[in-house]
PDB file as gemmi writes it, atoms N, CA and C in Angstrom:
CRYST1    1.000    1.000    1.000  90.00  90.00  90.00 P 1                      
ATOM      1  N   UNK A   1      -5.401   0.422  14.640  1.00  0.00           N  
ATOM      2  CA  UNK A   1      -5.420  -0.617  13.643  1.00  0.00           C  
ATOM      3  C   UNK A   1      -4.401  -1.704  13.948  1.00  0.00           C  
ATOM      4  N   UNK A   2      -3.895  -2.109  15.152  1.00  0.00           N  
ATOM      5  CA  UNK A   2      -3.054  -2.277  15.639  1.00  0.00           C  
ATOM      6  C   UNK A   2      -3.710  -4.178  15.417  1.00  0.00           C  
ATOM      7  N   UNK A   3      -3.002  -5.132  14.679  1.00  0.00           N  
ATOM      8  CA  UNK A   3      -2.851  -6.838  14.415  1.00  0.00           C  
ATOM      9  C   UNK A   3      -3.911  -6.556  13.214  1.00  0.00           C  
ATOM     10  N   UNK A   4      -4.025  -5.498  11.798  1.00  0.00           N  
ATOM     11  CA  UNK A   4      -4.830  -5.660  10.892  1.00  0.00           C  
ATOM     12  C   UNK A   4      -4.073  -7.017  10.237  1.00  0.00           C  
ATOM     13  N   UNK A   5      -4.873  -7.949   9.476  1.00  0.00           N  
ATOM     14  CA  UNK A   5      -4.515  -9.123   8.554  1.00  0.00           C  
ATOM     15  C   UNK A   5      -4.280  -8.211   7.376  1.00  0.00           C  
ATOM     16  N   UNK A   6      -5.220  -7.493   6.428  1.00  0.00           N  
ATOM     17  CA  UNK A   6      -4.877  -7.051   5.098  1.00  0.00           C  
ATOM     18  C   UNK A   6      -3.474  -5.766   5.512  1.00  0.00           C  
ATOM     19  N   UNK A   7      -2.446  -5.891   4.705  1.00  0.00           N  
ATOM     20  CA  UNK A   7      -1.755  -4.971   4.522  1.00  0.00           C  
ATOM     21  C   UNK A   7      -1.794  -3.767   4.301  1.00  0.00           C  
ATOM     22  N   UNK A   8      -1.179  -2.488   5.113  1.00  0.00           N  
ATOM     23  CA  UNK A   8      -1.306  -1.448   4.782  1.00  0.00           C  
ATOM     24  C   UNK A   8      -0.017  -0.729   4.277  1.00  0.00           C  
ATOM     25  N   UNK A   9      -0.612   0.048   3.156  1.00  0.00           N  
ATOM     26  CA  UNK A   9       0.768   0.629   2.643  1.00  0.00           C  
ATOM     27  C   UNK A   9       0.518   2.216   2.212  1.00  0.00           C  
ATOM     28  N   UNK A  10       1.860   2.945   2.741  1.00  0.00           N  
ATOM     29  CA  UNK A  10       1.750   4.399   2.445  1.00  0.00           C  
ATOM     30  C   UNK A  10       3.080   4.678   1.578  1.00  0.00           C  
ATOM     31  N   UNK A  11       3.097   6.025   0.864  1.00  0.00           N  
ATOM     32  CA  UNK A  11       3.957   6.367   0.080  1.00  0.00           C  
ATOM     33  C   UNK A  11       4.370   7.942  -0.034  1.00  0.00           C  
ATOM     34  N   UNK A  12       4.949   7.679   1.452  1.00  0.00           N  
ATOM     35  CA  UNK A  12       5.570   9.169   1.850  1.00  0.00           C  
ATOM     36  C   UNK A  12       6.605  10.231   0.989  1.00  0.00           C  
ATOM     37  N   UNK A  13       7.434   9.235   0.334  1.00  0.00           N  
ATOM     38  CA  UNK A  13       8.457   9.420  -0.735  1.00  0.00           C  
ATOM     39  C   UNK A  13       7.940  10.194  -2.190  1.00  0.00           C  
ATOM     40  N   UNK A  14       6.363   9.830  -2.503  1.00  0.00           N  
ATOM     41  CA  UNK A  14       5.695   9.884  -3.361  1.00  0.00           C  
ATOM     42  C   UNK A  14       6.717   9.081  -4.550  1.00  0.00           C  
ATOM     43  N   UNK A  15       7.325   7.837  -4.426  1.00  0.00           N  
ATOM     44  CA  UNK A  15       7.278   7.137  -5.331  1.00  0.00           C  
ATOM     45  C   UNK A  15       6.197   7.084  -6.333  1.00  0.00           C  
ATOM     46  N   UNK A  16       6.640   6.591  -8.365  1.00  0.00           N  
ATOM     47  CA  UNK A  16       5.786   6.396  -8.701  1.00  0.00           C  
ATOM     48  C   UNK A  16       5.091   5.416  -9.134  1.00  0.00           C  
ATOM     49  N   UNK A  17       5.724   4.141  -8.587  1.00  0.00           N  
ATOM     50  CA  UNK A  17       5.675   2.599  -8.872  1.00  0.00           C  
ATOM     51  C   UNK A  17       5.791   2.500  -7.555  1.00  0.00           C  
ATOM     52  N   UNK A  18       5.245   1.489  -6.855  1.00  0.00           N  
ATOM     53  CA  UNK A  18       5.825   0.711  -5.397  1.00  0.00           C  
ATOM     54  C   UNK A  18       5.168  -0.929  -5.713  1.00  0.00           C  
ATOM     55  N   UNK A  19       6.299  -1.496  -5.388  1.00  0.00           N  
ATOM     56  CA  UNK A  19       5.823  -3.066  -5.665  1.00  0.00           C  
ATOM     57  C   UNK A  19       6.064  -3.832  -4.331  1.00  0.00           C  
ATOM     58  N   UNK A  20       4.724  -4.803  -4.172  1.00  0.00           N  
ATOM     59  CA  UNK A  20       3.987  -5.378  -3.125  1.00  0.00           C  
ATOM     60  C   UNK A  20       4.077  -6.631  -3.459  1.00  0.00           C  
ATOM     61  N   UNK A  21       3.906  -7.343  -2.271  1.00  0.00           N  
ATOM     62  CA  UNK A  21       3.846  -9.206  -2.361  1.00  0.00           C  
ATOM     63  C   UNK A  21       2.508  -9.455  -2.371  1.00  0.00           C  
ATOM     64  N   UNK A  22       1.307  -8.669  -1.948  1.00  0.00           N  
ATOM     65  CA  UNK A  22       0.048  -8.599  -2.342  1.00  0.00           C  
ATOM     66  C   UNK A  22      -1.105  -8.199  -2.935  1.00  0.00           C  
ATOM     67  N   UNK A  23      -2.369  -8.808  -3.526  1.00  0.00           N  
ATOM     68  CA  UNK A  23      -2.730  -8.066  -4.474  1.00  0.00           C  
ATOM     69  C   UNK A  23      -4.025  -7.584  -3.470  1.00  0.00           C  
ATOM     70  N   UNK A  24      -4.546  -7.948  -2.165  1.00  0.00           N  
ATOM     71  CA  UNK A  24      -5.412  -7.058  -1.465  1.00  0.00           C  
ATOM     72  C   UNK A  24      -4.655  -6.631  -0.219  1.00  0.00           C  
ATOM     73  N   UNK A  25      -5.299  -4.977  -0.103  1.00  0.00           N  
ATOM     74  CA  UNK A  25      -4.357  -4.530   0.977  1.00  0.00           C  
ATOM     75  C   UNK A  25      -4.953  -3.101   1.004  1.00  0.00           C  
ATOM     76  N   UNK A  26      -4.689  -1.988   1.524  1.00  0.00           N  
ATOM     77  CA  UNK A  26      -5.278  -0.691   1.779  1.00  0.00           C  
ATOM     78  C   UNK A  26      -4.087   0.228   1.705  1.00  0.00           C  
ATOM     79  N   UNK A  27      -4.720   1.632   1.330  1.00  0.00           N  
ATOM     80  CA  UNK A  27      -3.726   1.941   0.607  1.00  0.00           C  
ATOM     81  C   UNK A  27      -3.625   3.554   1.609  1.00  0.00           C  
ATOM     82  N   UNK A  28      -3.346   4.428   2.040  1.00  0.00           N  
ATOM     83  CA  UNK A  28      -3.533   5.412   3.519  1.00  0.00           C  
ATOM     84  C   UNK A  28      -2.698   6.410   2.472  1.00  0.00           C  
ATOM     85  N   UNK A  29      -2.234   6.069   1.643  1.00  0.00           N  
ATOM     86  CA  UNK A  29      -1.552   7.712   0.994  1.00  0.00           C  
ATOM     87  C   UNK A  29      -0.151   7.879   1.606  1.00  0.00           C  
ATOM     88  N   UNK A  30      -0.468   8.557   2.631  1.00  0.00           N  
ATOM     89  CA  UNK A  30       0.782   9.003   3.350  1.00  0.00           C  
ATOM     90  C   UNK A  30       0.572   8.786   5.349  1.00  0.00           C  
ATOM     91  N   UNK A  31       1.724   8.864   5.542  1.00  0.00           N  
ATOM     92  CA  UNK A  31       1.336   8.884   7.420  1.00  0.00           C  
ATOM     93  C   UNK A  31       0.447  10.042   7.576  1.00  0.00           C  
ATOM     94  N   UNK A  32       0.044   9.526   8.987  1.00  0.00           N  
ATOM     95  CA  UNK A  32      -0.493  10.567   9.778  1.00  0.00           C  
ATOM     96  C   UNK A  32       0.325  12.018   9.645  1.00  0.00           C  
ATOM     97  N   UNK A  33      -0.585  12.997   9.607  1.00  0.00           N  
ATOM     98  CA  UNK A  33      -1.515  13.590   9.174  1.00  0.00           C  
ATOM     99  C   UNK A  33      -2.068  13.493   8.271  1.00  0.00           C  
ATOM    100  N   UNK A  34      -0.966  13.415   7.044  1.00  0.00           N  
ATOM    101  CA  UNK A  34      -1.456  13.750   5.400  1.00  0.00           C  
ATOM    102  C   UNK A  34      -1.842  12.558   4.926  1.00  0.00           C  
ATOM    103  N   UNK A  35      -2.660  11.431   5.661  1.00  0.00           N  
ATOM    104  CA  UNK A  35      -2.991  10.558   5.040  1.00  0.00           C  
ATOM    105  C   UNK A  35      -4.616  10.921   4.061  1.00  0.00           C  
ATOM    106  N   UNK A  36      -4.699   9.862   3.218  1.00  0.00           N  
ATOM    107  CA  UNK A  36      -5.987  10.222   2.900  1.00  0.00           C  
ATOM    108  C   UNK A  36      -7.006   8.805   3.272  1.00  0.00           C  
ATOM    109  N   UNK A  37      -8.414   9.307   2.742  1.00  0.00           N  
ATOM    110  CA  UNK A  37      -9.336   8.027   3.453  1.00  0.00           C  
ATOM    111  C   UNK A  37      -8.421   6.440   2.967  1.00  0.00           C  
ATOM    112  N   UNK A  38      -8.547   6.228   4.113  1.00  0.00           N  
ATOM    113  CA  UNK A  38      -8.200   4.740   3.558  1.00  0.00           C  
ATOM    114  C   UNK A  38      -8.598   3.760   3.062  1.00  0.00           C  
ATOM    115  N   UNK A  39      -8.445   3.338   1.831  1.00  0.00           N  
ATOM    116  CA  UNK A  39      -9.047   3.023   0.433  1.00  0.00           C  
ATOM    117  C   UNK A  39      -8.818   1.068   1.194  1.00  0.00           C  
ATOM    118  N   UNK A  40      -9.407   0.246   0.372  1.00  0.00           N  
ATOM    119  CA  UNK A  40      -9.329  -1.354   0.283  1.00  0.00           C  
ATOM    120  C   UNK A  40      -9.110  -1.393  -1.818  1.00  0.00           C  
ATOM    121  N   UNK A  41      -8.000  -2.051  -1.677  1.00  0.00           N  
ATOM    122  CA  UNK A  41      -7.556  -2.564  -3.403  1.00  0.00           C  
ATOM    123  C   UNK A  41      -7.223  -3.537  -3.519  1.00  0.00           C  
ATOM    124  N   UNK A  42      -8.263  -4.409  -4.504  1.00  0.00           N  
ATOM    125  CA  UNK A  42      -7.836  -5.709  -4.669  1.00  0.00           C  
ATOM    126  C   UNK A  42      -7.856  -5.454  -6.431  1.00  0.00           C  
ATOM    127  N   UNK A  43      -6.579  -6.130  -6.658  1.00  0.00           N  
ATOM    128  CA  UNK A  43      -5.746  -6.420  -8.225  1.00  0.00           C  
ATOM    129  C   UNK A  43      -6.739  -7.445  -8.965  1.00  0.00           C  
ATOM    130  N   UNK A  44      -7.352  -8.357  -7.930  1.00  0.00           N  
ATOM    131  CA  UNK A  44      -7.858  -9.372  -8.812  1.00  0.00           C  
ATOM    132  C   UNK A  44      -6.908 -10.238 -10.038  1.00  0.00           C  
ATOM    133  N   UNK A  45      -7.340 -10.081 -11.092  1.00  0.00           N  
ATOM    134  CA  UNK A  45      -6.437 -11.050 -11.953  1.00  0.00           C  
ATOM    135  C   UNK A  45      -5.607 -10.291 -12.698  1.00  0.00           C  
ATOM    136  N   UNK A  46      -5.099  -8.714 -11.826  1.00  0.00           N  
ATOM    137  CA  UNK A  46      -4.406  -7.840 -12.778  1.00  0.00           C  
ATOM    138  C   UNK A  46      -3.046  -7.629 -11.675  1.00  0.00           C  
ATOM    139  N   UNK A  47      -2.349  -7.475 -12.069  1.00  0.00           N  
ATOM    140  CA  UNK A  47      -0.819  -7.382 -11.518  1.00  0.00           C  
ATOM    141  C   UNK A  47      -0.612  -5.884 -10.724  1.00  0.00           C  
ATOM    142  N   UNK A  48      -1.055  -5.110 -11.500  1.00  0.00           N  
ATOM    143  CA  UNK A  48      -1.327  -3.407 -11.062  1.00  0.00           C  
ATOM    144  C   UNK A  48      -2.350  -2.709 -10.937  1.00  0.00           C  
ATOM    145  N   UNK A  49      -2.215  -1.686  -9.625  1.00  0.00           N  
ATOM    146  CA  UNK A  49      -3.409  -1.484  -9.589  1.00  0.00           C  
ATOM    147  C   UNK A  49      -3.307   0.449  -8.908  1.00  0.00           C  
ATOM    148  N   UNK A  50      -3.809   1.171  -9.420  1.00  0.00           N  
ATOM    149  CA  UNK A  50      -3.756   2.602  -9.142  1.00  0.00           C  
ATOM    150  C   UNK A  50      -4.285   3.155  -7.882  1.00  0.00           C  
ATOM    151  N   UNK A  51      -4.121   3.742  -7.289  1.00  0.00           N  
ATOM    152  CA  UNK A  51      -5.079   4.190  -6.096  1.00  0.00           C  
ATOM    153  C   UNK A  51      -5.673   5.265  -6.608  1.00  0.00           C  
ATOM    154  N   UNK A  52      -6.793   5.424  -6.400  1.00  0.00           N  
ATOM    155  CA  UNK A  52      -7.713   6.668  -6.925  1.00  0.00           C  
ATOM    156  C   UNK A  52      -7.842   7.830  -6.080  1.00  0.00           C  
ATOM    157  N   UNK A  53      -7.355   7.596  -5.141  1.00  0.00           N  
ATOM    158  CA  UNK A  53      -6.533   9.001  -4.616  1.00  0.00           C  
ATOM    159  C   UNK A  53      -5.610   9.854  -4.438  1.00  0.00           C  
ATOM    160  N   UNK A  54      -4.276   8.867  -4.603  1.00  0.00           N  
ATOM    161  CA  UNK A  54      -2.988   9.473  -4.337  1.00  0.00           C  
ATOM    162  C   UNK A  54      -2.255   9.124  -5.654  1.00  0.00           C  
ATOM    163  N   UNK A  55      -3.088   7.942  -6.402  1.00  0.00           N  
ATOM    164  CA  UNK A  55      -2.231   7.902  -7.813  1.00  0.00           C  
ATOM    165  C   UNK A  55      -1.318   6.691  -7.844  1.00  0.00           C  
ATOM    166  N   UNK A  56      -0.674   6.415  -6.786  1.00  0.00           N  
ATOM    167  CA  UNK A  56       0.756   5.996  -6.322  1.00  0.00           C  
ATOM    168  C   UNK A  56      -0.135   4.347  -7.028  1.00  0.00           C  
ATOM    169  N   UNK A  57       1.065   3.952  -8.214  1.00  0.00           N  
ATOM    170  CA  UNK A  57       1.033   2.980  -9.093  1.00  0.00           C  
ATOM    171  C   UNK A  57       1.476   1.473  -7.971  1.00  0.00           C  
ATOM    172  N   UNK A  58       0.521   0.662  -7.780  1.00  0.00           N  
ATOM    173  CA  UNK A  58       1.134  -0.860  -7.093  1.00  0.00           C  
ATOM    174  C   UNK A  58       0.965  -1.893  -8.191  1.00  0.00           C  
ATOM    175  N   UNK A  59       2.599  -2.303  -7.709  1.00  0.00           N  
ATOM    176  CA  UNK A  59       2.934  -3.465  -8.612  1.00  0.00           C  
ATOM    177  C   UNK A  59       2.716  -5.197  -7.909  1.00  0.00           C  
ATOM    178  N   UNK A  60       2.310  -5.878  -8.280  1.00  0.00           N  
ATOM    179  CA  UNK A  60       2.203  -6.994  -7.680  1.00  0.00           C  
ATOM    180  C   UNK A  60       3.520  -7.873  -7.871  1.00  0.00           C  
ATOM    181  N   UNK A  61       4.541  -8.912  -6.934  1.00  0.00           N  
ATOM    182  CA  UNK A  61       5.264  -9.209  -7.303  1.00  0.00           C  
ATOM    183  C   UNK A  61       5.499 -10.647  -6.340  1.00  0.00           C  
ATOM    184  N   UNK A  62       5.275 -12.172  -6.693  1.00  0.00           N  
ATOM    185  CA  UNK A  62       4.775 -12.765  -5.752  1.00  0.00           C  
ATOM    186  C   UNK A  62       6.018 -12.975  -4.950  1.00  0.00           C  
ATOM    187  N   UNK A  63       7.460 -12.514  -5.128  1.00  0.00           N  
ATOM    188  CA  UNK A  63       8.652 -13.004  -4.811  1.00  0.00           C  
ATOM    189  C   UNK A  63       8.308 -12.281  -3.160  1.00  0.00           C  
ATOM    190  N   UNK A  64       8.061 -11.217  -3.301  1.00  0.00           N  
ATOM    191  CA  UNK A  64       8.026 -10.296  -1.804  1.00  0.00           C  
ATOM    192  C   UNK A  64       7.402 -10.796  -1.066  1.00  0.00           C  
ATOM    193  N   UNK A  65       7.254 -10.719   0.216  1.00  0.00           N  
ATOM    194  CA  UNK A  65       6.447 -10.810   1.214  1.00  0.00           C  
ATOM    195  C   UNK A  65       5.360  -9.784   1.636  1.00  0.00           C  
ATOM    196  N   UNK A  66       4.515 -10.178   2.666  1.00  0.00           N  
ATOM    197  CA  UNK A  66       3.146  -9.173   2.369  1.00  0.00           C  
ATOM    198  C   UNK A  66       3.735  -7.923   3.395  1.00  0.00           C  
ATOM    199  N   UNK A  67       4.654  -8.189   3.750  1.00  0.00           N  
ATOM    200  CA  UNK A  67       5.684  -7.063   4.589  1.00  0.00           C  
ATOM    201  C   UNK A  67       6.727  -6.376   4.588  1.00  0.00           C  
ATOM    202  N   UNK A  68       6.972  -6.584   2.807  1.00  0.00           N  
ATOM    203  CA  UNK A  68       7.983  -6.009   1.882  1.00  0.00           C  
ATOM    204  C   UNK A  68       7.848  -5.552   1.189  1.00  0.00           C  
ATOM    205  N   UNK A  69       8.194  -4.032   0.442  1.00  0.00           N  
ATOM    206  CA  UNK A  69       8.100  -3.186  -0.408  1.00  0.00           C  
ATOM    207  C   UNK A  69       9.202  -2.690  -1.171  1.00  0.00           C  
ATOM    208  N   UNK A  70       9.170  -2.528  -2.880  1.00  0.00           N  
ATOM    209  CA  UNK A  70       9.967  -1.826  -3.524  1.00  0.00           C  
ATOM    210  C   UNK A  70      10.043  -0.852  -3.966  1.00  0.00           C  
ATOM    211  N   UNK A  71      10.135   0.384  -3.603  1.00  0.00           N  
ATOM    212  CA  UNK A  71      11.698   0.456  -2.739  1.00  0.00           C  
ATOM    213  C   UNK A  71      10.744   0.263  -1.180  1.00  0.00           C  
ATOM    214  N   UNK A  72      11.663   0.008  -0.332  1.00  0.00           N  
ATOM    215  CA  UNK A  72      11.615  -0.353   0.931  1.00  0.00           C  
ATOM    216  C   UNK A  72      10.813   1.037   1.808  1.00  0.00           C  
ATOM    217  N   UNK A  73      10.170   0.520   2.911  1.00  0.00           N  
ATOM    218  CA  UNK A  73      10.061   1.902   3.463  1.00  0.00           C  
ATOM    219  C   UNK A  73       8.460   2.100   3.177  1.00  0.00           C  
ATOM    220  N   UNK A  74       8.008   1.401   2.539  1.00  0.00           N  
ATOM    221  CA  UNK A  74       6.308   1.893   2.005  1.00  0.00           C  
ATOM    222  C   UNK A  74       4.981   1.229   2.975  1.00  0.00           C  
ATOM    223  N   UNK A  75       5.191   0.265   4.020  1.00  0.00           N  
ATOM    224  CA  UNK A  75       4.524  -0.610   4.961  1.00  0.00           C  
ATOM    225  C   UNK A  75       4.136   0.224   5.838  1.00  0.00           C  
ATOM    226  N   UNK A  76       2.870   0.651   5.877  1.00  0.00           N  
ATOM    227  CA  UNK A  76       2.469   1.513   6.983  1.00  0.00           C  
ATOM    228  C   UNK A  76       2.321   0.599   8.582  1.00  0.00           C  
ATOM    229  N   UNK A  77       2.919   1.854   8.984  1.00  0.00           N  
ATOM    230  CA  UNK A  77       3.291   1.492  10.222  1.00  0.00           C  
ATOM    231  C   UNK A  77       2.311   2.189  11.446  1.00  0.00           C  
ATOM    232  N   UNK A  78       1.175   1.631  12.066  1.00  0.00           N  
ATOM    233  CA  UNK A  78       0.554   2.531  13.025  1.00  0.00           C  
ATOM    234  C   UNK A  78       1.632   3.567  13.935  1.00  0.00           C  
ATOM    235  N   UNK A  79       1.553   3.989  14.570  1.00  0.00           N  
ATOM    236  CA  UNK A  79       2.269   5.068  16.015  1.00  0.00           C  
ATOM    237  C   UNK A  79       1.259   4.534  17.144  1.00  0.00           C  
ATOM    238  N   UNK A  80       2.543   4.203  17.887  1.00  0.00           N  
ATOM    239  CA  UNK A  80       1.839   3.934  19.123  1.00  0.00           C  
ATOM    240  C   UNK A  80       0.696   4.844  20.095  1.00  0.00           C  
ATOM    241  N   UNK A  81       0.482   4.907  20.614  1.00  0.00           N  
ATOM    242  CA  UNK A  81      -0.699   5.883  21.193  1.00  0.00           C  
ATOM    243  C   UNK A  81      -0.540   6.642  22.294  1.00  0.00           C  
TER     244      UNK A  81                                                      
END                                                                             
């Protein structure tokens, strides 16, 4: 998945809020292994938005960047190959 445009974000920590600079983006659960299917979520005209798999609550927040997360640490990151 290596130069995706939409953002990917995982939540290894199992945080129960994580807040994003975007409102479309995909959501992987957790890293490799324990990820789950990887979902597409768009907020539309709503600020928050649930993943229907892992739960893990996203907050929309336009101050962040689409490569910044609160708390930090939630930007999925491929592994090289």
């Amino acid at each position: 998945m290596a130069g995706h445009t939409i953002p990917h974000f995982q939540n290894d920590a199992g945080h129960p809020v994580v807040t994003i600079g975007v409102k479309e983006f995909m959501c992987v659960g957790a890293t490799e292994p324990f990820d789950h299917p990887h979902v597409f979520l768009d907020m539309g005209d709503d600020v928050e938005k649930v993943c229907p798999y892992c739960s893990t609550l996203y907050r929309y927040d336009a101050a962040l960047k689409s490569s910044e997360t609160r708390p930090a640490g939630c930007v999925y990151l491929t592994r090289a190959a």
